[in-house]
PDB file of C-alpha atoms in Angstrom:
ATOM      1  CA  UNK A  14      -4.760  21.380 -90.479  1.00  0.00           C
ATOM      2  CA  UNK A  15      -3.973  21.751 -86.654  1.00  0.00           C
ATOM      3  CA  UNK A  16      -2.535  25.011 -85.720  1.00  0.00           C
ATOM      4  CA  UNK A  17      -3.219  25.875 -82.313  1.00  0.00           C
ATOM      5  CA  UNK A  18      -1.657  25.218 -79.131  1.00  0.00           C
ATOM      6  CA  UNK A  19      -3.539  22.362 -77.786  1.00  0.00           C
ATOM      7  CA  UNK A  20      -4.033  20.128 -74.651  1.00  0.00           C
ATOM      8  CA  UNK A  21      -3.557  16.457 -74.494  1.00  0.00           C
ATOM      9  CA  UNK A  22      -5.063  13.600 -72.386  1.00  0.00           C
ATOM     10  CA  UNK A  23      -2.589  14.569 -69.503  1.00  0.00           C
ATOM     11  CA  UNK A  24      -3.355  18.342 -69.987  1.00  0.00           C
ATOM     12  CA  UNK A  25       0.154  19.233 -71.509  1.00  0.00           C
ATOM     13  CA  UNK A  26      -0.399  22.074 -73.787  1.00  0.00           C
ATOM     14  CA  UNK A  27       1.593  20.969 -77.190  1.00  0.00           C
ATOM     15  CA  UNK A  28       2.873  24.109 -79.155  1.00  0.00           C
ATOM     16  CA  UNK A  29       1.657  24.881 -82.400  1.00  0.00           C
ATOM     17  CA  UNK A  30       3.270  22.120 -84.655  1.00  0.00           C
ATOM     18  CA  UNK A  31       3.600  24.553 -87.347  1.00  0.00           C
ATOM     19  CA  UNK A  32       5.962  26.497 -85.139  1.00  0.00           C
ATOM     20  CA  UNK A  33       8.042  23.228 -84.370  1.00  0.00           C
ATOM     21  CA  UNK A  34       8.275  22.434 -87.873  1.00  0.00           C
ATOM     22  CA  UNK A  35       9.501  25.697 -88.536  1.00  0.00           C
ATOM     23  CA  UNK A  36      12.426  25.246 -85.876  1.00  0.00           C
ATOM     24  CA  UNK A  37      13.075  21.937 -87.521  1.00  0.00           C
ATOM     25  CA  UNK A  38      13.530  23.458 -90.791  1.00  0.00           C
ATOM     26  CA  UNK A  39      15.444  26.389 -89.654  1.00  0.00           C
ATOM     27  CA  UNK A  40      17.865  24.208 -87.909  1.00  0.00           C
ATOM     28  CA  UNK A  41      17.797  21.765 -90.869  1.00  0.00           C
ATOM     29  CA  UNK A  42      18.772  24.790 -93.303  1.00  0.00           C
ATOM     30  CA  UNK A  43      21.462  26.283 -91.048  1.00  0.00           C
ATOM     31  CA  UNK A  44      23.286  23.286 -89.526  1.00  0.00           C
ATOM     32  CA  UNK A  45      22.458  20.277 -92.077  1.00  0.00           C
ATOM     33  CA  UNK A  46      21.939  21.187 -95.459  1.00  0.00           C
ATOM     34  CA  UNK A  47      24.873  23.797 -95.135  1.00  0.00           C
ATOM     35  CA  UNK A  48      27.308  21.049 -94.643  1.00  0.00           C
ATOM     36  CA  UNK A  49      26.077  18.250 -96.928  1.00  0.00           C
ATOM     37  CA  UNK A  50      28.725  17.096 -99.222  1.00  0.00           C
ATOM     38  CA  UNK A  51      31.014  19.680 -97.708  1.00  0.00           C
ATOM     39  CA  UNK A  52      32.200  17.718 -94.580  1.00  0.00           C
ATOM     40  CA  UNK A  53      36.064  17.218 -94.070  1.00  0.00           C
ATOM     41  CA  UNK A  54      37.409  13.998 -92.482  1.00  0.00           C
ATOM     42  CA  UNK A  55      37.729  15.955 -89.095  1.00  0.00           C
ATOM     43  CA  UNK A  56      33.977  16.682 -89.389  1.00  0.00           C
ATOM     44  CA  UNK A  57      33.440  12.740 -88.931  1.00  0.00           C
ATOM     45  CA  UNK A  58      34.012  10.506 -86.223  1.00  0.00           C
ATOM     46  CA  UNK A  59      33.166   6.950 -85.331  1.00  0.00           C
ATOM     47  CA  UNK A  60      31.279   6.251 -82.085  1.00  0.00           C
ATOM     48  CA  UNK A  61      30.805   2.729 -81.126  1.00  0.00           C
ATOM     49  CA  UNK A  62      32.107   1.336 -84.566  1.00  0.00           C
ATOM     50  CA  UNK A  63      33.228   2.524 -88.096  1.00  0.00           C
ATOM     51  CA  UNK A  64      29.724   2.051 -89.208  1.00  0.00           C
ATOM     52  CA  UNK A  65      28.232   4.322 -86.312  1.00  0.00           C
ATOM     53  CA  UNK A  66      29.393   7.827 -87.285  1.00  0.00           C
ATOM     54  CA  UNK A  67      28.808  11.099 -85.819  1.00  0.00           C
ATOM     55  CA  UNK A  68      29.050  14.381 -87.963  1.00  0.00           C
ATOM     56  CA  UNK A  69      29.533  18.226 -86.822  1.00  0.00           C
ATOM     57  CA  UNK A  70      26.010  18.630 -88.397  1.00  0.00           C
ATOM     58  CA  UNK A  71      24.640  16.164 -85.944  1.00  0.00           C
ATOM     59  CA  UNK A  72      26.134  17.730 -82.908  1.00  0.00           C
ATOM     60  CA  UNK A  73      25.508  21.273 -83.868  1.00  0.00           C
ATOM     61  CA  UNK A  74      21.544  20.586 -85.003  1.00  0.00           C
ATOM     62  CA  UNK A  75      21.057  18.783 -81.922  1.00  0.00           C
ATOM     63  CA  UNK A  76      22.365  21.653 -79.815  1.00  0.00           C
ATOM     64  CA  UNK A  77      20.198  24.187 -81.596  1.00  0.00           C
ATOM     65  CA  UNK A  78      17.311  22.127 -81.452  1.00  0.00           C
ATOM     66  CA  UNK A  79      17.665  21.621 -77.789  1.00  0.00           C
ATOM     67  CA  UNK A  80      18.000  25.539 -77.109  1.00  0.00           C
ATOM     68  CA  UNK A  81      14.834  26.271 -79.344  1.00  0.00           C
ATOM     69  CA  UNK A  82      12.496  23.670 -78.556  1.00  0.00           C
ATOM     70  CA  UNK A  83      12.989  23.890 -74.799  1.00  0.00           C
ATOM     71  CA  UNK A  84      12.227  27.824 -75.016  1.00  0.00           C
ATOM     72  CA  UNK A  85       9.212  26.821 -77.215  1.00  0.00           C
ATOM     73  CA  UNK A  86       7.826  24.480 -74.101  1.00  0.00           C
ATOM     74  CA  UNK A  87       8.749  25.895 -70.739  1.00  0.00           C
ATOM     75  CA  UNK A  88       9.829  22.934 -68.606  1.00  0.00           C
ATOM     76  CA  UNK A  89      10.662  20.543 -70.894  1.00  0.00           C
ATOM     77  CA  UNK A  90      13.784  18.652 -71.361  1.00  0.00           C
ATOM     78  CA  UNK A  91      15.682  16.864 -74.160  1.00  0.00           C
ATOM     79  CA  UNK A  92      16.791  13.612 -74.940  1.00  0.00           C
ATOM     80  CA  UNK A  93      19.044  13.538 -77.884  1.00  0.00           C
ATOM     81  CA  UNK A  94      20.830  10.670 -79.673  1.00  0.00           C
ATOM     82  CA  UNK A  95      24.091  12.227 -79.374  1.00  0.00           C
ATOM     83  CA  UNK A  96      23.473  13.561 -75.652  1.00  0.00           C
ATOM     84  CA  UNK A  97      22.769   9.936 -74.825  1.00  0.00           C
ATOM     85  CA  UNK A  98      25.882   8.737 -76.537  1.00  0.00           C
ATOM     86  CA  UNK A  99      27.656  11.031 -74.084  1.00  0.00           C
ATOM     87  CA  UNK A 100      25.705  10.292 -70.976  1.00  0.00           C
ATOM     88  CA  UNK A 101      23.441   7.175 -71.089  1.00  0.00           C
ATOM     89  CA  UNK A 102      21.510   8.441 -67.992  1.00  0.00           C
ATOM     90  CA  UNK A 103      19.719  10.775 -70.373  1.00  0.00           C
ATOM     91  CA  UNK A 104      17.468   7.750 -71.179  1.00  0.00           C
ATOM     92  CA  UNK A 105      15.785   7.950 -67.784  1.00  0.00           C
ATOM     93  CA  UNK A 106      14.275  10.920 -68.729  1.00  0.00           C
ATOM     94  CA  UNK A 107      11.478   9.359 -70.434  1.00  0.00           C
ATOM     95  CA  UNK A 108      10.124   8.098 -67.105  1.00  0.00           C
ATOM     96  CA  UNK A 109      10.363  11.408 -65.631  1.00  0.00           C
ATOM     97  CA  UNK A 110       7.549  13.945 -64.947  1.00  0.00           C
ATOM     98  CA  UNK A 111       8.702  16.661 -67.623  1.00  0.00           C
ATOM     99  CA  UNK A 112       7.706  16.541 -71.257  1.00  0.00           C
ATOM    100  CA  UNK A 113      10.584  15.338 -73.285  1.00  0.00           C
ATOM    101  CA  UNK A 114      11.617  16.352 -76.737  1.00  0.00           C
ATOM    102  CA  UNK A 115      13.230  13.216 -78.225  1.00  0.00           C
ATOM    103  CA  UNK A 116      15.693  14.291 -80.975  1.00  0.00           C
ATOM    104  CA  UNK A 117      17.614  12.478 -84.004  1.00  0.00           C
ATOM    105  CA  UNK A 118      19.582  15.553 -85.503  1.00  0.00           C
ATOM    106  CA  UNK A 119      20.518  13.584 -88.473  1.00  0.00           C
ATOM    107  CA  UNK A 120      19.059  10.417 -88.888  1.00  0.00           C
ATOM    108  CA  UNK A 121      20.879   8.275 -91.674  1.00  0.00           C
ATOM    109  CA  UNK A 122      24.110   9.835 -90.671  1.00  0.00           C
ATOM    110  CA  UNK A 123      26.110   7.149 -92.891  1.00  0.00           C
ATOM    111  CA  UNK A 124      24.223   8.175 -95.782  1.00  0.00           C
ATOM    112  CA  UNK A 125      24.360  11.845 -94.913  1.00  0.00           C
ATOM    113  CA  UNK A 126      28.281  11.471 -94.355  1.00  0.00           C
ATOM    114  CA  UNK A 127      28.652   9.725 -97.792  1.00  0.00           C
ATOM    115  CA  UNK A 128      26.729  12.270 -99.701  1.00  0.00           C
ATOM    116  CA  UNK A 129      23.496   9.967-100.375  1.00  0.00           C
ATOM    117  CA  UNK A 130      20.020  11.767-100.215  1.00  0.00           C
ATOM    118  CA  UNK A 131      18.345   9.262 -97.649  1.00  0.00           C
ATOM    119  CA  UNK A 132      18.751  11.084 -94.508  1.00  0.00           C
ATOM    120  CA  UNK A 133      16.104  13.064 -92.120  1.00  0.00           C
ATOM    121  CA  UNK A 134      15.505  14.934 -88.845  1.00  0.00           C
ATOM    122  CA  UNK A 135      13.287  13.239 -86.377  1.00  0.00           C
ATOM    123  CA  UNK A 136      11.611  15.282 -83.551  1.00  0.00           C
ATOM    124  CA  UNK A 137       9.283  13.470 -80.732  1.00  0.00           C
ATOM    125  CA  UNK A 138       7.393  15.014 -78.070  1.00  0.00           C
ATOM    126  CA  UNK A 139       7.005  12.426 -75.185  1.00  0.00           C
ATOM    127  CA  UNK A 140       5.204  12.650 -71.729  1.00  0.00           C
ATOM    128  CA  UNK A 141       4.286   9.834 -69.486  1.00  0.00           C
ATOM    129  CA  UNK A 142       6.441   7.340 -71.384  1.00  0.00           C
ATOM    130  CA  UNK A 143       4.309   7.910 -74.615  1.00  0.00           C
ATOM    131  CA  UNK A 144       4.598   9.675 -77.536  1.00  0.00           C
ATOM    132  CA  UNK A 145       2.103  12.759 -77.980  1.00  0.00           C
ATOM    133  CA  UNK A 146       3.773  14.227 -81.402  1.00  0.00           C
ATOM    134  CA  UNK A 147       6.211  13.790 -83.893  1.00  0.00           C
ATOM    135  CA  UNK A 148       7.662  15.464 -86.804  1.00  0.00           C
ATOM    136  CA  UNK A 149       9.777  13.925 -89.344  1.00  0.00           C
ATOM    137  CA  UNK A 150      11.596  16.097 -92.040  1.00  0.00           C
ATOM    138  CA  UNK A 151      13.723  15.711 -94.962  1.00  0.00           C
ATOM    139  CA  UNK A 152      15.799  19.017 -95.472  1.00  0.00           C
ATOM    140  CA  UNK A 153      17.218  17.755 -98.721  1.00  0.00           C
ATOM    141  CA  UNK A 154      13.683  17.294-100.383  1.00  0.00           C
ATOM    142  CA  UNK A 155      12.031  19.751 -98.105  1.00  0.00           C
ATOM    143  CA  UNK A 156       9.320  17.241 -97.363  1.00  0.00           C
ATOM    144  CA  UNK A 157       7.915  16.823 -93.759  1.00  0.00           C
ATOM    145  CA  UNK A 158       5.100  14.780 -92.261  1.00  0.00           C
ATOM    146  CA  UNK A 159       3.935  15.276 -88.572  1.00  0.00           C
ATOM    147  CA  UNK A 160       1.202  14.062 -86.191  1.00  0.00           C
ATOM    148  CA  UNK A 161      -0.475  14.882 -82.948  1.00  0.00           C
ATOM    149  CA  UNK A 162      -1.943  11.947 -80.676  1.00  0.00           C
ATOM    150  CA  UNK A 163      -5.639  11.596 -81.463  1.00  0.00           C
ATOM    151  CA  UNK A 164      -5.692  14.195 -84.218  1.00  0.00           C
ATOM    152  CA  UNK A 165      -4.462  12.400 -87.143  1.00  0.00           C
ATOM    153  CA  UNK A 166      -1.097  12.407 -89.319  1.00  0.00           C
ATOM    154  CA  UNK A 167      -0.593  15.277 -91.738  1.00  0.00           C
ATOM    155  CA  UNK A 168       1.859  16.251 -94.829  1.00  0.00           C
ATOM    156  CA  UNK A 169       1.228  19.924 -95.265  1.00  0.00           C
ATOM    157  CA  UNK A 170      -2.825  20.319 -95.300  1.00  0.00           C
ATOM    158  CA  UNK A 171      -3.308  17.029 -96.192  1.00  0.00           C
ATOM    159  CA  UNK A 172      -4.207  14.240 -93.657  1.00  0.00           C
ATOM    160  CA  UNK A 173      -2.494  10.866 -94.510  1.00  0.00           C
ATOM    161  CA  UNK A 174      -4.174   7.439 -94.393  1.00  0.00           C
ATOM    162  CA  UNK A 175      -2.605   3.958 -95.112  1.00  0.00           C
ATOM    163  CA  UNK A 176      -4.665   1.653 -96.926  1.00  0.00           C
ATOM    164  CA  UNK A 177      -5.166  -2.004 -95.359  1.00  0.00           C
ATOM    165  CA  UNK A 178      -4.362  -5.151 -97.428  1.00  0.00           C
ATOM    166  CA  UNK A 179      -6.101  -8.377 -97.650  1.00  0.00           C
ATOM    167  CA  UNK A 180      -2.875 -10.373 -98.010  1.00  0.00           C
ATOM    168  CA  UNK A 181       0.845 -10.119 -97.443  1.00  0.00           C
ATOM    169  CA  UNK A 182       1.287 -10.878-101.041  1.00  0.00           C
ATOM    170  CA  UNK A 183       3.080  -8.103-103.053  1.00  0.00           C
ATOM    171  CA  UNK A 184       3.530  -5.702-100.203  1.00  0.00           C
ATOM    172  CA  UNK A 185       6.903  -3.861 -99.802  1.00  0.00           C
ATOM    173  CA  UNK A 186       8.778  -4.933 -97.056  1.00  0.00           C
ATOM    174  CA  UNK A 187      12.141  -3.359 -95.744  1.00  0.00           C
ATOM    175  CA  UNK A 188      13.798  -6.021 -93.583  1.00  0.00           C
ATOM    176  CA  UNK A 189      17.439  -6.695 -92.018  1.00  0.00           C
ATOM    177  CA  UNK A 190      19.259  -8.563 -94.453  1.00  0.00           C
ATOM    178  CA  UNK A 191      19.166 -12.088 -92.710  1.00  0.00           C
ATOM    179  CA  UNK A 192      15.284 -11.947 -92.569  1.00  0.00           C
ATOM    180  CA  UNK A 193      14.767 -10.842 -95.989  1.00  0.00           C
ATOM    181  CA  UNK A 194      17.206 -13.607 -97.261  1.00  0.00           C
ATOM    182  CA  UNK A 195      14.999 -16.126 -95.388  1.00  0.00           C
ATOM    183  CA  UNK A 196      11.645 -14.813 -96.890  1.00  0.00           C
ATOM    184  CA  UNK A 197      13.152 -14.641-100.530  1.00  0.00           C
ATOM    185  CA  UNK A 198      14.216 -18.075-100.263  1.00  0.00           C
ATOM    186  CA  UNK A 199      10.847 -19.090 -99.245  1.00  0.00           C
ATOM    187  CA  UNK A 200       9.396 -16.996-102.203  1.00  0.00           C
ATOM    188  CA  UNK A 201      11.678 -18.842-104.629  1.00  0.00           C
ATOM    189  CA  UNK A 202      10.432 -22.125-103.361  1.00  0.00           C
ATOM    190  CA  UNK A 203       7.041 -21.538-104.340  1.00  0.00           C
ATOM    191  CA  UNK A 204       5.819 -20.180-101.033  1.00  0.00           C
ATOM    192  CA  UNK A 205       2.825 -17.794-101.687  1.00  0.00           C
ATOM    193  CA  UNK A 206       1.413 -15.266 -99.759  1.00  0.00           C
ATOM    194  CA  UNK A 207       4.772 -13.443 -98.882  1.00  0.00           C
ATOM    195  CA  UNK A 208       5.805  -9.670 -99.189  1.00  0.00           C
ATOM    196  CA  UNK A 209       8.279  -8.606-101.649  1.00  0.00           C
ATOM    197  CA  UNK A 210      11.387  -7.603-100.135  1.00  0.00           C
ATOM    198  CA  UNK A 211      12.923  -4.244-100.962  1.00  0.00           C
ATOM    199  CA  UNK A 212      16.144  -2.723-100.115  1.00  0.00           C
ATOM    200  CA  UNK A 213      16.430  -0.724 -96.803  1.00  0.00           C
ATOM    201  CA  UNK A 214      16.940   3.054 -96.759  1.00  0.00           C
ATOM    202  CA  UNK A 215      19.177   3.139 -93.833  1.00  0.00           C
ATOM    203  CA  UNK A 216      17.174   5.683 -92.433  1.00  0.00           C
ATOM    204  CA  UNK A 217      14.217   5.184 -90.183  1.00  0.00           C
ATOM    205  CA  UNK A 218      12.970   8.675 -90.702  1.00  0.00           C
ATOM    206  CA  UNK A 219      12.951   8.115 -94.530  1.00  0.00           C
ATOM    207  CA  UNK A 220      11.217   4.498 -94.056  1.00  0.00           C
ATOM    208  CA  UNK A 221       8.558   5.873 -91.998  1.00  0.00           C
ATOM    209  CA  UNK A 222       7.729   8.823 -94.302  1.00  0.00           C
ATOM    210  CA  UNK A 223       7.712   6.077 -96.883  1.00  0.00           C
ATOM    211  CA  UNK A 224       5.257   3.991 -95.106  1.00  0.00           C
ATOM    212  CA  UNK A 225       2.701   6.919 -94.666  1.00  0.00           C
ATOM    213  CA  UNK A 226       3.373   8.182 -98.182  1.00  0.00           C
ATOM    214  CA  UNK A 227       2.116   4.952 -99.680  1.00  0.00           C
ATOM    215  CA  UNK A 228       5.671   4.074-101.146  1.00  0.00           C
ATOM    216  CA  UNK A 229       6.301   1.079 -98.550  1.00  0.00           C
ATOM    217  CA  UNK A 230       3.813  -1.197 -96.474  1.00  0.00           C
ATOM    218  CA  UNK A 231       5.968  -2.893 -94.117  1.00  0.00           C
ATOM    219  CA  UNK A 232       9.316  -2.412 -92.055  1.00  0.00           C
ATOM    220  CA  UNK A 233      10.981  -4.629 -89.630  1.00  0.00           C
ATOM    221  CA  UNK A 234      13.443  -3.340 -87.015  1.00  0.00           C
ATOM    222  CA  UNK A 235      15.537  -4.794 -84.347  1.00  0.00           C
ATOM    223  CA  UNK A 236      17.434  -1.587 -83.346  1.00  0.00           C
ATOM    224  CA  UNK A 237      14.671   0.205 -81.176  1.00  0.00           C
ATOM    225  CA  UNK A 238      16.320   3.451 -80.266  1.00  0.00           C
ATOM    226  CA  UNK A 239      13.424   6.010 -79.298  1.00  0.00           C
ATOM    227  CA  UNK A 240      14.946   8.693 -81.235  1.00  0.00           C
ATOM    228  CA  UNK A 241      14.636   6.447 -84.227  1.00  0.00           C
ATOM    229  CA  UNK A 242      10.884   5.256 -83.676  1.00  0.00           C
ATOM    230  CA  UNK A 243       9.052   7.421 -81.269  1.00  0.00           C
ATOM    231  CA  UNK A 244       7.903  10.278 -83.998  1.00  0.00           C
ATOM    232  CA  UNK A 245       7.711   7.546 -86.981  1.00  0.00           C
ATOM    233  CA  UNK A 246       5.430   5.286 -84.975  1.00  0.00           C
ATOM    234  CA  UNK A 247       2.953   8.020 -83.905  1.00  0.00           C
ATOM    235  CA  UNK A 248       2.528   9.172 -87.307  1.00  0.00           C
ATOM    236  CA  UNK A 249       2.119   5.839 -88.569  1.00  0.00           C
ATOM    237  CA  UNK A 250      -0.493   5.039 -86.057  1.00  0.00           C
ATOM    238  CA  UNK A 251      -2.271   8.275 -86.565  1.00  0.00           C
ATOM    239  CA  UNK A 252      -2.417   7.402 -90.602  1.00  0.00           C
ATOM    240  CA  UNK A 253      -4.158   4.255 -89.588  1.00  0.00           C
ATOM    241  CA  UNK A 254      -1.277   1.962 -89.383  1.00  0.00           C
ATOM    242  CA  UNK A 255      -0.325  -0.926 -87.080  1.00  0.00           C
ATOM    243  CA  UNK A 256       2.640  -2.040 -85.040  1.00  0.00           C
ATOM    244  CA  UNK A 257       3.722  -4.462 -82.252  1.00  0.00           C
ATOM    245  CA  UNK A 258       6.841  -6.381 -80.856  1.00  0.00           C
ATOM    246  CA  UNK A 259       6.885  -9.910 -82.093  1.00  0.00           C
ATOM    247  CA  UNK A 260       7.959 -11.165 -78.566  1.00  0.00           C
ATOM    248  CA  UNK A 261       4.553 -10.017 -76.955  1.00  0.00           C
ATOM    249  CA  UNK A 262       2.342  -8.333 -79.679  1.00  0.00           C
ATOM    250  CA  UNK A 263       2.454  -5.263 -77.667  1.00  0.00           C
ATOM    251  CA  UNK A 264       2.711  -1.934 -79.365  1.00  0.00           C
ATOM    252  CA  UNK A 265       5.885  -0.003 -79.427  1.00  0.00           C
ATOM    253  CA  UNK A 266       6.656   2.470 -76.388  1.00  0.00           C
ATOM    254  CA  UNK A 267       9.707   4.994 -76.457  1.00  0.00           C
ATOM    255  CA  UNK A 268      10.280   3.979 -73.060  1.00  0.00           C
ATOM    256  CA  UNK A 269       9.956   0.177 -73.129  1.00  0.00           C
ATOM    257  CA  UNK A 270      12.505  -2.723 -73.890  1.00  0.00           C
ATOM    258  CA  UNK A 271      15.163  -2.018 -76.417  1.00  0.00           C
ATOM    259  CA  UNK A 272      15.267  -5.616 -77.599  1.00  0.00           C
ATOM    260  CA  UNK A 273      13.298  -7.821 -79.838  1.00  0.00           C
ATOM    261  CA  UNK A 274      11.813  -7.155 -82.942  1.00  0.00           C
ATOM    262  CA  UNK A 275       9.322  -4.477 -83.970  1.00  0.00           C
ATOM    263  CA  UNK A 276       6.943  -4.942 -87.217  1.00  0.00           C
ATOM    264  CA  UNK A 277       5.176  -1.888 -88.538  1.00  0.00           C
ATOM    265  CA  UNK A 278       2.299  -2.960 -90.978  1.00  0.00           C
ATOM    266  CA  UNK A 279      -0.574  -1.406 -92.611  1.00  0.00           C
ATOM    267  CA  UNK A 280      -3.069  -3.157 -90.471  1.00  0.00           C
ATOM    268  CA  UNK A 281      -3.256  -5.847 -87.866  1.00  0.00           C
ATOM    269  CA  UNK A 282      -4.076  -8.615 -90.247  1.00  0.00           C
ATOM    270  CA  UNK A 283      -0.730  -7.953 -92.208  1.00  0.00           C
ATOM    271  CA  UNK A 284       1.125  -7.843 -88.941  1.00  0.00           C
ATOM    272  CA  UNK A 285      -0.132 -11.208 -87.575  1.00  0.00           C
ATOM    273  CA  UNK A 286       0.683 -12.967 -90.970  1.00  0.00           C
ATOM    274  CA  UNK A 287       3.990 -11.467 -91.160  1.00  0.00           C
ATOM    275  CA  UNK A 288       4.612 -12.359 -87.559  1.00  0.00           C
ATOM    276  CA  UNK A 289       3.694 -15.811 -88.047  1.00  0.00           C
ATOM    277  CA  UNK A 290       6.016 -15.947 -90.778  1.00  0.00           C
ATOM    278  CA  UNK A 291       8.993 -14.530 -88.961  1.00  0.00           C
ATOM    279  CA  UNK A 292       8.301 -17.121 -85.995  1.00  0.00           C
ATOM    280  CA  UNK A 293       8.898 -20.008 -88.410  1.00  0.00           C
ATOM    281  CA  UNK A 294      12.506 -18.996 -88.158  1.00  0.00           C
TER     282      UNK A 294
END
């Protein structure tokens, strides 16, 4: 297990990943778990729609993470989901020179607010428009995965490795409702070589953990916010997985376009096969 402060290709020193994880767990216990199933109506607000919620736990956890992580890495800045909601200009931090902590203090807020267990905390460290470290923590289950660019993906002391597949057949795939329905229709008509569509978890952090822990093979996203994907994509890549945008085949970048579809698969062959299916319409 990696346990020292280490340089990256850009000579940025990454803090000890265990210290970062300790901070995430502490904040998760103090601000998130302490309020789980205890929120009042006044603790939950809608942002852009009745389905886009923010809770007092999201807000306070982001404030606490912001304070603790910038102290751990001097001269770093923070871009959080709730910070961007208040000031969209914060997205521009990804193109700056300072290292950026990208935070989703409670991913799967709707689940959390309704007392459902699929929620997670996501932290990524980005520099030069690339993700160089990422952590996902599920506080309710006390489970975590993390990765450092070029140094593998980990859960505790175990290095994570994704298995490759020869065919899409039988691979478990979480997709948006429309695409999942179309694939199911093709399967019902006798089309072979298709993945098995499974229910979404409505929490990107939980789905990325499922990918690297072997409980899921494929996910498809059309919401591409960096706080949802920066950490998970790095962890998935470091475990040996493959990802790309269906528009041009380019890998996901946290500072890249926020439009199009992202497909995350166990290997390039699976990604190309599924992209071909999606291109059929």
